[in-house]
Amino acid sequence: MTLPLPGELLPKMAAELQTYLADRRIDTPHFIGIRTGGVWVAQALLEQMGRDDKMGVLDVSFYRDDFTQNGLHPQVQPSELPFAIEGEHLVLIDDVLMSGRTIRAALNELFDYGRPASVTLVCLLDLNARELPIRPDIVGATLALGDDQRIKLSGPAPLALELQTLSAS
Amino acid sequence: MPKDVMRSLQLNDQGQLRHFLSLDNLPGALLTEILDTADSFLEVGARAVKKVPLLRGKTVCNVFFENSTRTRTTFELAAQRLSADVISLNVSTSSTSKGETLFDTLRNLEAMAADMFVVRHSDSGAAHFIAEHVCPNVAIINGGDGRHAHPTQGMLDMLTIRRHKGQFENLSVAIVGDILHSRVARSNMLALKALGCPDIRVIGPKTLLPVGVEQYGVRVYNDLSEGLKDVDVVIMLRLQRERMQGGLLPSEGEFYRLYGLTEQRLRHAKPDAIVMHPGPINRGVEIESAVADGPQSVILNQVTYGIAIRMAVLSMAMSGQTAQRQMNQDAEEHA
Amino acid sequence: MPTEILGARVIDPTSGIDKVADLYLDAGKIVAVGAKPAGFEARHSIQAQGLIAAPGLVDLSVALREPGYTRKGSISTETLAAAAGGVTSLCCPPLTRPILDTAAIAELILDRAQEAGHAKVFPIGALTKGLAGDQLSELVTLRDNGCIGFGNGLAPMANNRVLQRALEYAATFDLTVVFHSQDPDLANGGLAHEGATASFLGLAGIPETAETVALARNLLLVEQTGVRAHFTQITSARGAQMIADAQARGLSVSADVALYQLLLTDDALTGFSSLYHVQPPLRSRQDREGLREAVKSGVIQAIASHHQPHEADAKLAPFAATEPGISSVEILLPLALSLVEDGLLDLPTLLQRLTSGPAAVFGLPAGTLNVGAAADIVLFDRAGKTTAGEQWYSKGRNCPFMGDTLPGSVRYTLMNGRLSFQAISA
């Protein structure tokens, strides 16, 4: 399988996002990346859109629903939102949308900061493996992976996608 | 018995925290991980909703055999901010034989499917006893045992120092007062050592210094001004009133004269030195109000950091204990 | 019943015998060592080739827990445990409930011991009523009812004046006084030897001076009153040195040590295991070395188990809330053989410290294989092994050596020529 190049997906995503926001008359969106890959994608996207907004960063470790299975992520870092979100329009950005659980955790965390007016979801890739009713508003590409395959994003510059095959254990 | 008993009791097979009993023999990297995690929880405390769903559905029991409203409250708050269900019990140790009460109380709570116990007890080693013999499969957090250890206080003191001084490698830290009876002092000495602090000093009269305190790698001073010279951090300890009995000290007045921290004495320390105290403070006994409320005091910050440290320890131990149970289950299925 | 023990290596520290010989017993006594007496017809024969025959061990302190503490042990269980450890004679401390301060209690203990028939029991009576430290027990009456010495355990005397008078009274009737030398004020609230380990664990310390201060006073009062004195359970190197000094200046005092003090130190407390909670406490390595040297030189002439069995609950609590004591009489011989194993003592010297040494303290009719002496004998396999706890007769399982493999194994114990213990495999 040939993987798309993030650099080629970004211009299209930027354009679609701009249109999307304009259609909804959202003039002052706030951008939030989900640690770690989502932050890289958000940075690249903002650059592509020619914006230099202060971006928010979410670490959803405290909100994950797999704590009892996997425990606490040892490198958990603080979330940083340099703006109030109450009544604001947010653009939430992640790298790869799989089950949707990370986005669920991120939405829960966001609502602990306040009540946003809206949240727009942007993902570089959608793997069509959703376990929750969560779909991106803007997506770079949609891929279907085998059961033993995973996608890993490396970054921040250049952004590159890599296909990993889980060794049978 | 080998020294690593403490370590093996506290860590699971993968080296993660499973009980938090003392700082003895815990790797420095683990202490740093606790501090890092606590840093993240500090940020949660600044939000509109100060709560994360990490321990949702878990039950944390605070079992206090020795009264302490403040420590209990910070543990309760920490557990609540992690969305755990919290029960707090004050158990009188005088009603029946100590051992039976402790054993039976905890077994009963365990039967109610408690996932974690925070235990405070006047006997040194009580938390070890519970983790080893009473409820090995429930995460045990030591909220203070006798004179032995108060590891969450030790770690919150370390977080305070790191947030104000950035590191430990070039620091001079003085611990002042009743070292002998202080579990806080013991935990602080161990933590500072593990985190690489090169100059740890203890200051007090011989009656309040434990025999062989040098084993902690500290320098001993009997004179306050001399001991405070050029230190970056001053940790004052609480002096209990009952120390005036039995010949340990003549009076509070003389103790204050010799070891009370005043603005004038604080000038021996570095100008940017911070002043800490585990609380509750005895104004005019171990510390002057002008110092306790002064610009160099970080005593109230310690309280804030205490909640974050306890959130970190609670979530890490819950995670390590859960993982261990899973490993045991897997091993049983394989067998 | 005429009994012969054939082919054992016979070691008798008093006579200095150490050779392979046959032993002939009759009517509860040793009738010959070596050649079979004319007309001796054995009704029972023990093939003891490869085994060592020694006098049955004499243990100066075995808490039997009866009357009063039968959850912890009984005369029957603890004397059987003693027999399994090679012991044929033992002294029991007065820490019963009620306290052993009346003839009735002494009688009761002796009756039950005889009924059980596992070991000869020699009670140590309370020096003061209820061990309260102020009123003397009826010492002569107690002596006439079987008490061989008198002590107050770790319980303090009201003051030095009372102690002095008690010693004078005991001296009048040539009674032996047993001293546990621990100053109650210096030891007050203490749980462990005052040193680095106790400091680290936050356990209140008992300084070495708790022993030496009391010991100095006791030695001076012994010298003044001329009482016969035995110093029990010495724990410190300096304490042993003070005994040596007193002996050197001609004071006729004896001393014993707990076997576990020769093996363990306060290092063992790391981890808060209540199995190592003992009173007086385990001390430093230096103290252990001093005690070992004193045993080697003979300044300390007796090694005792200081057996203190407990029910499980007594040890199931945080360290400070547990009861002190170690249950170990039933591994006395194998555990003591580790002192030979590690090169401290040769076998005859060890046996002397476990037999005639302690017997001499109270002039007990025990600890020898002389012809005419009571046929109290232990037969053990020097090359065998004992796994502590594989068999366990004591009610108290509070033994930190549980599971250890120890050198040597007791095969037979005979009291008055009759088997009081026989190993299951033997």
PDB file of N, CA and C in Angstrom, chain B residues 77-123:
ATOM      1  N   LEU B  77      -9.410  15.330  48.634  1.00  0.00           N
ATOM      2  CA  LEU B  77      -9.524  16.216  47.481  1.00  0.00           C
ATOM      3  C   LEU B  77      -8.818  15.604  46.271  1.00  0.00           C
ATOM      4  N   ALA B  78      -7.643  15.046  46.525  1.00  0.00           N
ATOM      5  CA  ALA B  78      -6.892  14.428  45.430  1.00  0.00           C
ATOM      6  C   ALA B  78      -7.702  13.294  44.813  1.00  0.00           C
ATOM      7  N   ALA B  79      -8.273  12.446  45.659  1.00  0.00           N
ATOM      8  CA  ALA B  79      -9.040  11.312  45.145  1.00  0.00           C
ATOM      9  C   ALA B  79     -10.285  11.801  44.413  1.00  0.00           C
ATOM     10  N   GLN B  80     -10.916  12.824  44.961  1.00  0.00           N
ATOM     11  CA  GLN B  80     -12.123  13.351  44.311  1.00  0.00           C
ATOM     12  C   GLN B  80     -11.799  13.990  42.972  1.00  0.00           C
ATOM     13  N   ARG B  81     -10.679  14.664  42.886  1.00  0.00           N
ATOM     14  CA  ARG B  81     -10.303  15.283  41.609  1.00  0.00           C
ATOM     15  C   ARG B  81      -9.941  14.240  40.572  1.00  0.00           C
ATOM     16  N   LEU B  82      -9.676  13.013  41.039  1.00  0.00           N
ATOM     17  CA  LEU B  82      -9.456  11.921  40.096  1.00  0.00           C
ATOM     18  C   LEU B  82     -10.766  11.170  39.839  1.00  0.00           C
ATOM     19  N   SER B  83     -11.872  11.685  40.371  1.00  0.00           N
ATOM     20  CA  SER B  83     -13.202  11.107  40.189  1.00  0.00           C
ATOM     21  C   SER B  83     -13.419   9.791  40.919  1.00  0.00           C
ATOM     22  N   ALA B  84     -12.551   9.472  41.887  1.00  0.00           N
ATOM     23  CA  ALA B  84     -12.765   8.259  42.668  1.00  0.00           C
ATOM     24  C   ALA B  84     -13.857   8.503  43.699  1.00  0.00           C
ATOM     25  N   ASP B  85     -14.471   7.411  44.161  1.00  0.00           N
ATOM     26  CA  ASP B  85     -15.356   7.515  45.319  1.00  0.00           C
ATOM     27  C   ASP B  85     -14.480   7.439  46.559  1.00  0.00           C
ATOM     28  N   VAL B  86     -14.761   8.291  47.521  1.00  0.00           N
ATOM     29  CA  VAL B  86     -13.873   8.401  48.677  1.00  0.00           C
ATOM     30  C   VAL B  86     -14.648   8.168  49.971  1.00  0.00           C
ATOM     31  N   ILE B  87     -14.080   7.316  50.824  1.00  0.00           N
ATOM     32  CA  ILE B  87     -14.611   7.169  52.183  1.00  0.00           C
ATOM     33  C   ILE B  87     -13.473   7.518  53.128  1.00  0.00           C
ATOM     34  N   SER B  88     -13.763   8.255  54.168  1.00  0.00           N
ATOM     35  CA  SER B  88     -12.743   8.534  55.176  1.00  0.00           C
ATOM     36  C   SER B  88     -13.197   8.020  56.523  1.00  0.00           C
ATOM     37  N   LEU B  89     -12.280   7.325  57.195  1.00  0.00           N
ATOM     38  CA  LEU B  89     -12.598   6.776  58.511  1.00  0.00           C
ATOM     39  C   LEU B  89     -11.547   7.216  59.505  1.00  0.00           C
ATOM     40  N   ASN B  90     -11.995   7.702  60.628  1.00  0.00           N
ATOM     41  CA  ASN B  90     -11.062   7.908  61.733  1.00  0.00           C
ATOM     42  C   ASN B  90     -11.258   6.753  62.690  1.00  0.00           C
ATOM     43  N   VAL B  91     -10.205   5.959  62.878  1.00  0.00           N
ATOM     44  CA  VAL B  91     -10.335   4.792  63.728  1.00  0.00           C
ATOM     45  C   VAL B  91      -9.572   5.042  65.010  1.00  0.00           C
ATOM     46  N   SER B  92     -10.248   4.934  66.120  1.00  0.00           N
ATOM     47  CA  SER B  92      -9.568   5.128  67.393  1.00  0.00           C
ATOM     48  C   SER B  92      -8.726   3.901  67.685  1.00  0.00           C
ATOM     49  N   THR B  93      -7.479   4.119  68.057  1.00  0.00           N
ATOM     50  CA  THR B  93      -6.609   2.980  68.364  1.00  0.00           C
ATOM     51  C   THR B  93      -6.745   2.553  69.806  1.00  0.00           C
ATOM     52  N   SER B  94      -7.417   3.362  70.606  1.00  0.00           N
ATOM     53  CA  SER B  94      -7.457   3.038  72.033  1.00  0.00           C
ATOM     54  C   SER B  94      -8.580   2.056  72.371  1.00  0.00           C
ATOM     55  N   SER B  95      -9.586   1.950  71.491  1.00  0.00           N
ATOM     56  CA  SER B  95     -10.760   1.169  71.866  1.00  0.00           C
ATOM     57  C   SER B  95     -10.447  -0.301  72.140  1.00  0.00           C
ATOM     58  N   THR B  96      -9.732  -0.948  71.228  1.00  0.00           N
ATOM     59  CA  THR B  96      -9.362  -2.346  71.500  1.00  0.00           C
ATOM     60  C   THR B  96      -7.881  -2.514  71.217  1.00  0.00           C
ATOM     61  N   SER B  97      -7.435  -3.739  71.238  1.00  0.00           N
ATOM     62  CA  SER B  97      -6.033  -4.014  70.939  1.00  0.00           C
ATOM     63  C   SER B  97      -5.725  -3.527  69.528  1.00  0.00           C
ATOM     64  N   LYS B  98      -4.627  -2.789  69.411  1.00  0.00           N
ATOM     65  CA  LYS B  98      -4.278  -2.129  68.158  1.00  0.00           C
ATOM     66  C   LYS B  98      -4.274  -3.063  66.946  1.00  0.00           C
ATOM     67  N   GLY B  99      -3.548  -4.155  67.091  1.00  0.00           N
ATOM     68  CA  GLY B  99      -3.358  -5.036  65.950  1.00  0.00           C
ATOM     69  C   GLY B  99      -4.677  -5.556  65.408  1.00  0.00           C
ATOM     70  N   GLU B 100      -5.562  -5.967  66.319  1.00  0.00           N
ATOM     71  CA  GLU B 100      -6.831  -6.533  65.877  1.00  0.00           C
ATOM     72  C   GLU B 100      -7.662  -5.488  65.141  1.00  0.00           C
ATOM     73  N   THR B 101      -7.701  -4.278  65.692  1.00  0.00           N
ATOM     74  CA  THR B 101      -8.472  -3.223  65.056  1.00  0.00           C
ATOM     75  C   THR B 101      -7.969  -2.982  63.640  1.00  0.00           C
ATOM     76  N   LEU B 102      -6.678  -2.834  63.532  1.00  0.00           N
ATOM     77  CA  LEU B 102      -6.072  -2.539  62.241  1.00  0.00           C
ATOM     78  C   LEU B 102      -6.386  -3.648  61.243  1.00  0.00           C
ATOM     79  N   PHE B 103      -6.105  -4.870  61.643  1.00  0.00           N
ATOM     80  CA  PHE B 103      -6.295  -6.017  60.769  1.00  0.00           C
ATOM     81  C   PHE B 103      -7.764  -6.152  60.357  1.00  0.00           C
ATOM     82  N   ASP B 104      -8.635  -6.129  61.360  1.00  0.00           N
ATOM     83  CA  ASP B 104     -10.050  -6.351  61.078  1.00  0.00           C
ATOM     84  C   ASP B 104     -10.663  -5.194  60.296  1.00  0.00           C
ATOM     85  N   THR B 105     -10.304  -3.976  60.660  1.00  0.00           N
ATOM     86  CA  THR B 105     -10.845  -2.817  59.955  1.00  0.00           C
ATOM     87  C   THR B 105     -10.522  -2.894  58.473  1.00  0.00           C
ATOM     88  N   LEU B 106      -9.255  -3.170  58.183  1.00  0.00           N
ATOM     89  CA  LEU B 106      -8.855  -3.154  56.784  1.00  0.00           C
ATOM     90  C   LEU B 106      -9.437  -4.327  56.016  1.00  0.00           C
ATOM     91  N   ARG B 107      -9.491  -5.496  56.654  1.00  0.00           N
ATOM     92  CA  ARG B 107     -10.080  -6.652  55.972  1.00  0.00           C
ATOM     93  C   ARG B 107     -11.553  -6.389  55.638  1.00  0.00           C
ATOM     94  N   ASN B 108     -12.220  -5.718  56.577  1.00  0.00           N
ATOM     95  CA  ASN B 108     -13.623  -5.381  56.341  1.00  0.00           C
ATOM     96  C   ASN B 108     -13.777  -4.432  55.164  1.00  0.00           C
ATOM     97  N   LEU B 109     -12.926  -3.428  55.140  1.00  0.00           N
ATOM     98  CA  LEU B 109     -13.003  -2.460  54.039  1.00  0.00           C
ATOM     99  C   LEU B 109     -12.647  -3.123  52.711  1.00  0.00           C
ATOM    100  N   GLU B 110     -11.689  -4.029  52.776  1.00  0.00           N
ATOM    101  CA  GLU B 110     -11.300  -4.738  51.558  1.00  0.00           C
ATOM    102  C   GLU B 110     -12.486  -5.534  51.014  1.00  0.00           C
ATOM    103  N   ALA B 111     -13.245  -6.112  51.945  1.00  0.00           N
ATOM    104  CA  ALA B 111     -14.413  -6.886  51.539  1.00  0.00           C
ATOM    105  C   ALA B 111     -15.469  -6.002  50.882  1.00  0.00           C
ATOM    106  N   MET B 112     -15.414  -4.701  51.155  1.00  0.00           N
ATOM    107  CA  MET B 112     -16.340  -3.784  50.487  1.00  0.00           C
ATOM    108  C   MET B 112     -15.781  -3.331  49.146  1.00  0.00           C
ATOM    109  N   ALA B 113     -14.776  -4.058  48.660  1.00  0.00           N
ATOM    110  CA  ALA B 113     -14.199  -3.805  47.339  1.00  0.00           C
ATOM    111  C   ALA B 113     -13.525  -2.440  47.237  1.00  0.00           C
ATOM    112  N   ALA B 114     -12.820  -2.060  48.290  1.00  0.00           N
ATOM    113  CA  ALA B 114     -11.996  -0.852  48.188  1.00  0.00           C
ATOM    114  C   ALA B 114     -10.818  -1.144  47.271  1.00  0.00           C
ATOM    115  N   ASP B 115     -10.441  -0.163  46.470  1.00  0.00           N
ATOM    116  CA  ASP B 115      -9.330  -0.368  45.538  1.00  0.00           C
ATOM    117  C   ASP B 115      -8.023   0.194  46.084  1.00  0.00           C
ATOM    118  N   MET B 116      -8.126   1.057  47.073  1.00  0.00           N
ATOM    119  CA  MET B 116      -6.919   1.706  47.571  1.00  0.00           C
ATOM    120  C   MET B 116      -7.147   2.172  48.996  1.00  0.00           C
ATOM    121  N   PHE B 117      -6.121   1.999  49.814  1.00  0.00           N
ATOM    122  CA  PHE B 117      -6.177   2.521  51.179  1.00  0.00           C
ATOM    123  C   PHE B 117      -5.112   3.586  51.357  1.00  0.00           C
ATOM    124  N   VAL B 118      -5.525   4.704  51.896  1.00  0.00           N
ATOM    125  CA  VAL B 118      -4.548   5.680  52.378  1.00  0.00           C
ATOM    126  C   VAL B 118      -4.538   5.514  53.887  1.00  0.00           C
ATOM    127  N   VAL B 119      -3.379   5.152  54.442  1.00  0.00           N
ATOM    128  CA  VAL B 119      -3.339   4.804  55.853  1.00  0.00           C
ATOM    129  C   VAL B 119      -2.407   5.722  56.620  1.00  0.00           C
ATOM    130  N   ARG B 120      -2.890   6.212  57.730  1.00  0.00           N
ATOM    131  CA  ARG B 120      -2.028   6.956  58.643  1.00  0.00           C
ATOM    132  C   ARG B 120      -2.121   6.272  60.003  1.00  0.00           C
ATOM    133  N   HIS B 121      -0.956   6.056  60.629  1.00  0.00           N
ATOM    134  CA  HIS B 121      -0.931   5.285  61.866  1.00  0.00           C
ATOM    135  C   HIS B 121       0.243   5.757  62.723  1.00  0.00           C
ATOM    136  N   SER B 122       0.065   5.670  64.026  1.00  0.00           N
ATOM    137  CA  SER B 122       1.123   6.164  64.911  1.00  0.00           C
ATOM    138  C   SER B 122       2.288   5.188  65.060  1.00  0.00           C
ATOM    139  N   ASP B 123       2.154   3.976  64.558  1.00  0.00           N
ATOM    140  CA  ASP B 123       3.248   3.010  64.649  1.00  0.00           C
ATOM    141  C   ASP B 123       4.089   3.000  63.379  1.00  0.00           C
TER     142      ASP B 123
END
